């Protein structure tokens, strides 16, 4: 059997965000991966993983997941991670990193 495998996925749109619930196996552990697409180009996806006793339990969760659970996950993201995503995105987009120039003759770094 593969080390990492996806068995079931549920996706829903809530208040302009895409929320996903995925049951699978990662490094031999059954789990559910909870995902929020952030609508941010720098950090497009935030995920959380929760271990489950068996793959059947994980699949059962994703098959029974409701919009209420999706809203709860979105609320958790907005209260705990949205500010961090915004700050990191702002920092990444406001600072342009310019590589050190290289000498065209020998490709070595030099200060102009």
JSON list of C-alpha atoms in Angstrom, two decimals:
[
{"chain": "A", "resi": 1, "resn": "UNK", "atom": "CA", "xyz": [0.00, 0.00, 0.00]},
{"chain": "A", "resi": 2, "resn": "UNK", "atom": "CA", "xyz": [1.13, 3.54, -0.72]},
{"chain": "A", "resi": 3, "resn": "UNK", "atom": "CA", "xyz": [2.59, 5.58, 2.14]},
{"chain": "A", "resi": 4, "resn": "UNK", "atom": "CA", "xyz": [0.27, 8.55, 1.41]},
{"chain": "A", "resi": 5, "resn": "UNK", "atom": "CA", "xyz": [-3.19, 8.00, 0.01]},
{"chain": "A", "resi": 6, "resn": "UNK", "atom": "CA", "xyz": [-6.46, 9.97, -0.26]},
{"chain": "A", "resi": 7, "resn": "UNK", "atom": "CA", "xyz": [-9.71, 8.04, 0.19]},
{"chain": "A", "resi": 8, "resn": "UNK", "atom": "CA", "xyz": [-12.46, 10.68, 0.35]},
{"chain": "A", "resi": 9, "resn": "UNK", "atom": "CA", "xyz": [-12.78, 14.46, -0.04]},
{"chain": "A", "resi": 10, "resn": "UNK", "atom": "CA", "xyz": [-15.60, 16.91, 0.58]},
{"chain": "A", "resi": 11, "resn": "UNK", "atom": "CA", "xyz": [-15.46, 20.49, -0.65]},
{"chain": "A", "resi": 12, "resn": "UNK", "atom": "CA", "xyz": [-17.86, 23.33, 0.11]},
{"chain": "A", "resi": 13, "resn": "UNK", "atom": "CA", "xyz": [-18.08, 27.06, -0.55]},
{"chain": "A", "resi": 14, "resn": "UNK", "atom": "CA", "xyz": [-18.80, 29.17, 2.54]},
{"chain": "A", "resi": 15, "resn": "UNK", "atom": "CA", "xyz": [-18.84, 32.98, 2.56]},
{"chain": "A", "resi": 16, "resn": "UNK", "atom": "CA", "xyz": [-16.42, 33.22, -0.37]},
{"chain": "A", "resi": 17, "resn": "UNK", "atom": "CA", "xyz": [-13.97, 30.64, 1.00]},
{"chain": "A", "resi": 18, "resn": "UNK", "atom": "CA", "xyz": [-13.48, 27.04, -0.14]},
{"chain": "A", "resi": 19, "resn": "UNK", "atom": "CA", "xyz": [-13.40, 24.61, 2.78]},
{"chain": "A", "resi": 20, "resn": "UNK", "atom": "CA", "xyz": [-12.21, 21.01, 2.32]},
{"chain": "A", "resi": 21, "resn": "UNK", "atom": "CA", "xyz": [-12.25, 17.85, 4.41]},
{"chain": "A", "resi": 22, "resn": "UNK", "atom": "CA", "xyz": [-10.04, 15.00, 3.18]},
{"chain": "A", "resi": 23, "resn": "UNK", "atom": "CA", "xyz": [-9.72, 11.51, 4.65]},
{"chain": "A", "resi": 24, "resn": "UNK", "atom": "CA", "xyz": [-6.53, 9.64, 3.96]},
{"chain": "A", "resi": 25, "resn": "UNK", "atom": "CA", "xyz": [-3.36, 8.01, 5.14]},
{"chain": "A", "resi": 26, "resn": "UNK", "atom": "CA", "xyz": [-0.14, 9.96, 5.64]},
{"chain": "A", "resi": 27, "resn": "UNK", "atom": "CA", "xyz": [3.02, 8.16, 6.76]},
{"chain": "A", "resi": 28, "resn": "UNK", "atom": "CA", "xyz": [0.89, 5.17, 7.74]},
{"chain": "A", "resi": 29, "resn": "UNK", "atom": "CA", "xyz": [-1.46, 7.24, 9.95]},
{"chain": "A", "resi": 30, "resn": "UNK", "atom": "CA", "xyz": [-5.20, 7.57, 9.19]},
{"chain": "A", "resi": 31, "resn": "UNK", "atom": "CA", "xyz": [-6.23, 11.22, 9.36]},
{"chain": "A", "resi": 32, "resn": "UNK", "atom": "CA", "xyz": [-8.51, 13.96, 8.16]},
{"chain": "A", "resi": 33, "resn": "UNK", "atom": "CA", "xyz": [-6.96, 17.07, 6.62]},
{"chain": "A", "resi": 34, "resn": "UNK", "atom": "CA", "xyz": [-9.01, 20.22, 7.10]},
{"chain": "A", "resi": 35, "resn": "UNK", "atom": "CA", "xyz": [-8.27, 22.88, 4.47]},
{"chain": "A", "resi": 36, "resn": "UNK", "atom": "CA", "xyz": [-9.17, 26.52, 3.88]},
{"chain": "A", "resi": 37, "resn": "UNK", "atom": "CA", "xyz": [-8.37, 28.22, 0.58]},
{"chain": "A", "resi": 38, "resn": "UNK", "atom": "CA", "xyz": [-7.40, 31.70, 1.80]},
{"chain": "A", "resi": 39, "resn": "UNK", "atom": "CA", "xyz": [-8.03, 33.78, -1.35]},
{"chain": "A", "resi": 40, "resn": "UNK", "atom": "CA", "xyz": [-4.41, 34.96, -0.99]},
{"chain": "A", "resi": 41, "resn": "UNK", "atom": "CA", "xyz": [-1.82, 34.37, -3.69]},
{"chain": "A", "resi": 42, "resn": "UNK", "atom": "CA", "xyz": [1.13, 34.16, -1.27]},
{"chain": "A", "resi": 43, "resn": "UNK", "atom": "CA", "xyz": [-0.43, 31.57, 1.07]},
{"chain": "A", "resi": 44, "resn": "UNK", "atom": "CA", "xyz": [-3.26, 30.01, -0.95]},
{"chain": "A", "resi": 45, "resn": "UNK", "atom": "CA", "xyz": [-4.04, 27.11, 1.41]},
{"chain": "A", "resi": 46, "resn": "UNK", "atom": "CA", "xyz": [-3.96, 26.56, 5.18]},
{"chain": "A", "resi": 47, "resn": "UNK", "atom": "CA", "xyz": [-4.36, 22.97, 6.41]},
{"chain": "A", "resi": 48, "resn": "UNK", "atom": "CA", "xyz": [-4.74, 21.25, 9.76]},
{"chain": "A", "resi": 49, "resn": "UNK", "atom": "CA", "xyz": [-4.44, 17.50, 10.32]},
{"chain": "A", "resi": 50, "resn": "UNK", "atom": "CA", "xyz": [-6.24, 15.37, 12.88]},
{"chain": "A", "resi": 51, "resn": "UNK", "atom": "CA", "xyz": [-5.37, 11.72, 13.48]},
{"chain": "A", "resi": 52, "resn": "UNK", "atom": "CA", "xyz": [-8.20, 9.17, 13.57]},
{"chain": "A", "resi": 53, "resn": "UNK", "atom": "CA", "xyz": [-8.22, 5.64, 15.04]},
{"chain": "A", "resi": 54, "resn": "UNK", "atom": "CA", "xyz": [-8.84, 4.05, 11.63]},
{"chain": "A", "resi": 55, "resn": "UNK", "atom": "CA", "xyz": [-9.30, 5.00, 7.99]},
{"chain": "A", "resi": 56, "resn": "UNK", "atom": "CA", "xyz": [-12.95, 3.92, 8.28]},
{"chain": "A", "resi": 57, "resn": "UNK", "atom": "CA", "xyz": [-13.47, 6.50, 11.05]},
{"chain": "A", "resi": 58, "resn": "UNK", "atom": "CA", "xyz": [-11.79, 9.21, 8.95]},
{"chain": "A", "resi": 59, "resn": "UNK", "atom": "CA", "xyz": [-13.89, 8.37, 5.88]},
{"chain": "A", "resi": 60, "resn": "UNK", "atom": "CA", "xyz": [-17.02, 8.25, 8.02]},
{"chain": "A", "resi": 61, "resn": "UNK", "atom": "CA", "xyz": [-16.27, 11.76, 9.25]},
{"chain": "A", "resi": 62, "resn": "UNK", "atom": "CA", "xyz": [-15.77, 13.22, 5.78]},
{"chain": "A", "resi": 63, "resn": "UNK", "atom": "CA", "xyz": [-18.90, 11.48, 4.44]},
{"chain": "A", "resi": 64, "resn": "UNK", "atom": "CA", "xyz": [-21.03, 12.89, 7.28]},
{"chain": "A", "resi": 65, "resn": "UNK", "atom": "CA", "xyz": [-19.51, 16.38, 7.38]},
{"chain": "A", "resi": 66, "resn": "UNK", "atom": "CA", "xyz": [-22.07, 19.19, 7.22]},
{"chain": "A", "resi": 67, "resn": "UNK", "atom": "CA", "xyz": [-22.07, 22.87, 6.35]},
{"chain": "A", "resi": 68, "resn": "UNK", "atom": "CA", "xyz": [-22.18, 23.55, 10.11]},
{"chain": "A", "resi": 69, "resn": "UNK", "atom": "CA", "xyz": [-18.76, 21.85, 10.46]},
{"chain": "A", "resi": 70, "resn": "UNK", "atom": "CA", "xyz": [-17.49, 23.86, 7.49]},
{"chain": "A", "resi": 71, "resn": "UNK", "atom": "CA", "xyz": [-18.64, 27.10, 9.10]},
{"chain": "A", "resi": 72, "resn": "UNK", "atom": "CA", "xyz": [-16.99, 26.09, 12.37]},
{"chain": "A", "resi": 73, "resn": "UNK", "atom": "CA", "xyz": [-13.70, 25.41, 10.55]},
{"chain": "A", "resi": 74, "resn": "UNK", "atom": "CA", "xyz": [-13.94, 28.75, 8.72]},
{"chain": "A", "resi": 75, "resn": "UNK", "atom": "CA", "xyz": [-14.63, 30.55, 12.01]},
{"chain": "A", "resi": 76, "resn": "UNK", "atom": "CA", "xyz": [-11.57, 28.83, 13.55]},
{"chain": "A", "resi": 77, "resn": "UNK", "atom": "CA", "xyz": [-9.40, 29.91, 10.59]},
{"chain": "A", "resi": 78, "resn": "UNK", "atom": "CA", "xyz": [-10.67, 33.50, 10.70]},
{"chain": "A", "resi": 79, "resn": "UNK", "atom": "CA", "xyz": [-10.08, 33.86, 14.44]},
{"chain": "A", "resi": 80, "resn": "UNK", "atom": "CA", "xyz": [-6.70, 32.08, 14.59]},
{"chain": "A", "resi": 81, "resn": "UNK", "atom": "CA", "xyz": [-4.94, 32.23, 11.22]},
{"chain": "A", "resi": 82, "resn": "UNK", "atom": "CA", "xyz": [-6.37, 34.93, 8.92]},
{"chain": "A", "resi": 83, "resn": "UNK", "atom": "CA", "xyz": [-4.38, 37.72, 10.58]},
{"chain": "A", "resi": 84, "resn": "UNK", "atom": "CA", "xyz": [-1.13, 35.73, 10.27]},
{"chain": "A", "resi": 85, "resn": "UNK", "atom": "CA", "xyz": [-1.82, 34.98, 6.59]},
{"chain": "A", "resi": 86, "resn": "UNK", "atom": "CA", "xyz": [-2.48, 38.69, 5.95]},
{"chain": "A", "resi": 87, "resn": "UNK", "atom": "CA", "xyz": [0.70, 39.77, 7.75]},
{"chain": "A", "resi": 88, "resn": "UNK", "atom": "CA", "xyz": [2.94, 37.21, 6.03]},
{"chain": "A", "resi": 89, "resn": "UNK", "atom": "CA", "xyz": [1.44, 38.02, 2.64]},
{"chain": "A", "resi": 90, "resn": "UNK", "atom": "CA", "xyz": [1.95, 41.73, 3.23]},
{"chain": "A", "resi": 91, "resn": "UNK", "atom": "CA", "xyz": [5.55, 41.20, 4.29]},
{"chain": "A", "resi": 92, "resn": "UNK", "atom": "CA", "xyz": [6.29, 38.92, 1.34]},
{"chain": "A", "resi": 93, "resn": "UNK", "atom": "CA", "xyz": [4.73, 41.27, -1.20]},
{"chain": "A", "resi": 94, "resn": "UNK", "atom": "CA", "xyz": [6.19, 44.53, 0.14]},
{"chain": "A", "resi": 95, "resn": "UNK", "atom": "CA", "xyz": [9.82, 43.44, 0.21]},
{"chain": "A", "resi": 96, "resn": "UNK", "atom": "CA", "xyz": [11.51, 42.73, -3.05]},
{"chain": "A", "resi": 97, "resn": "UNK", "atom": "CA", "xyz": [14.63, 40.64, -2.64]},
{"chain": "A", "resi": 98, "resn": "UNK", "atom": "CA", "xyz": [17.24, 41.56, -5.22]},
{"chain": "A", "resi": 99, "resn": "UNK", "atom": "CA", "xyz": [20.01, 39.05, -5.73]},
{"chain": "A", "resi": 100, "resn": "UNK", "atom": "CA", "xyz": [23.60, 40.18, -5.39]},
{"chain": "A", "resi": 101, "resn": "UNK", "atom": "CA", "xyz": [25.00, 41.10, -8.83]},
{"chain": "A", "resi": 102, "resn": "UNK", "atom": "CA", "xyz": [27.48, 38.71, -10.42]},
{"chain": "A", "resi": 103, "resn": "UNK", "atom": "CA", "xyz": [30.59, 39.48, -12.40]},
{"chain": "A", "resi": 104, "resn": "UNK", "atom": "CA", "xyz": [29.79, 38.57, -16.02]},
{"chain": "A", "resi": 105, "resn": "UNK", "atom": "CA", "xyz": [33.37, 37.36, -16.62]},
{"chain": "A", "resi": 106, "resn": "UNK", "atom": "CA", "xyz": [33.58, 34.64, -13.97]},
{"chain": "A", "resi": 107, "resn": "UNK", "atom": "CA", "xyz": [30.07, 34.53, -12.48]},
{"chain": "A", "resi": 108, "resn": "UNK", "atom": "CA", "xyz": [31.49, 35.47, -9.03]},
{"chain": "A", "resi": 109, "resn": "UNK", "atom": "CA", "xyz": [29.68, 37.81, -6.68]},
{"chain": "A", "resi": 110, "resn": "UNK", "atom": "CA", "xyz": [30.98, 41.36, -6.57]},
{"chain": "A", "resi": 111, "resn": "UNK", "atom": "CA", "xyz": [29.93, 44.73, -5.19]},
{"chain": "A", "resi": 112, "resn": "UNK", "atom": "CA", "xyz": [29.43, 47.29, -7.94]}
]
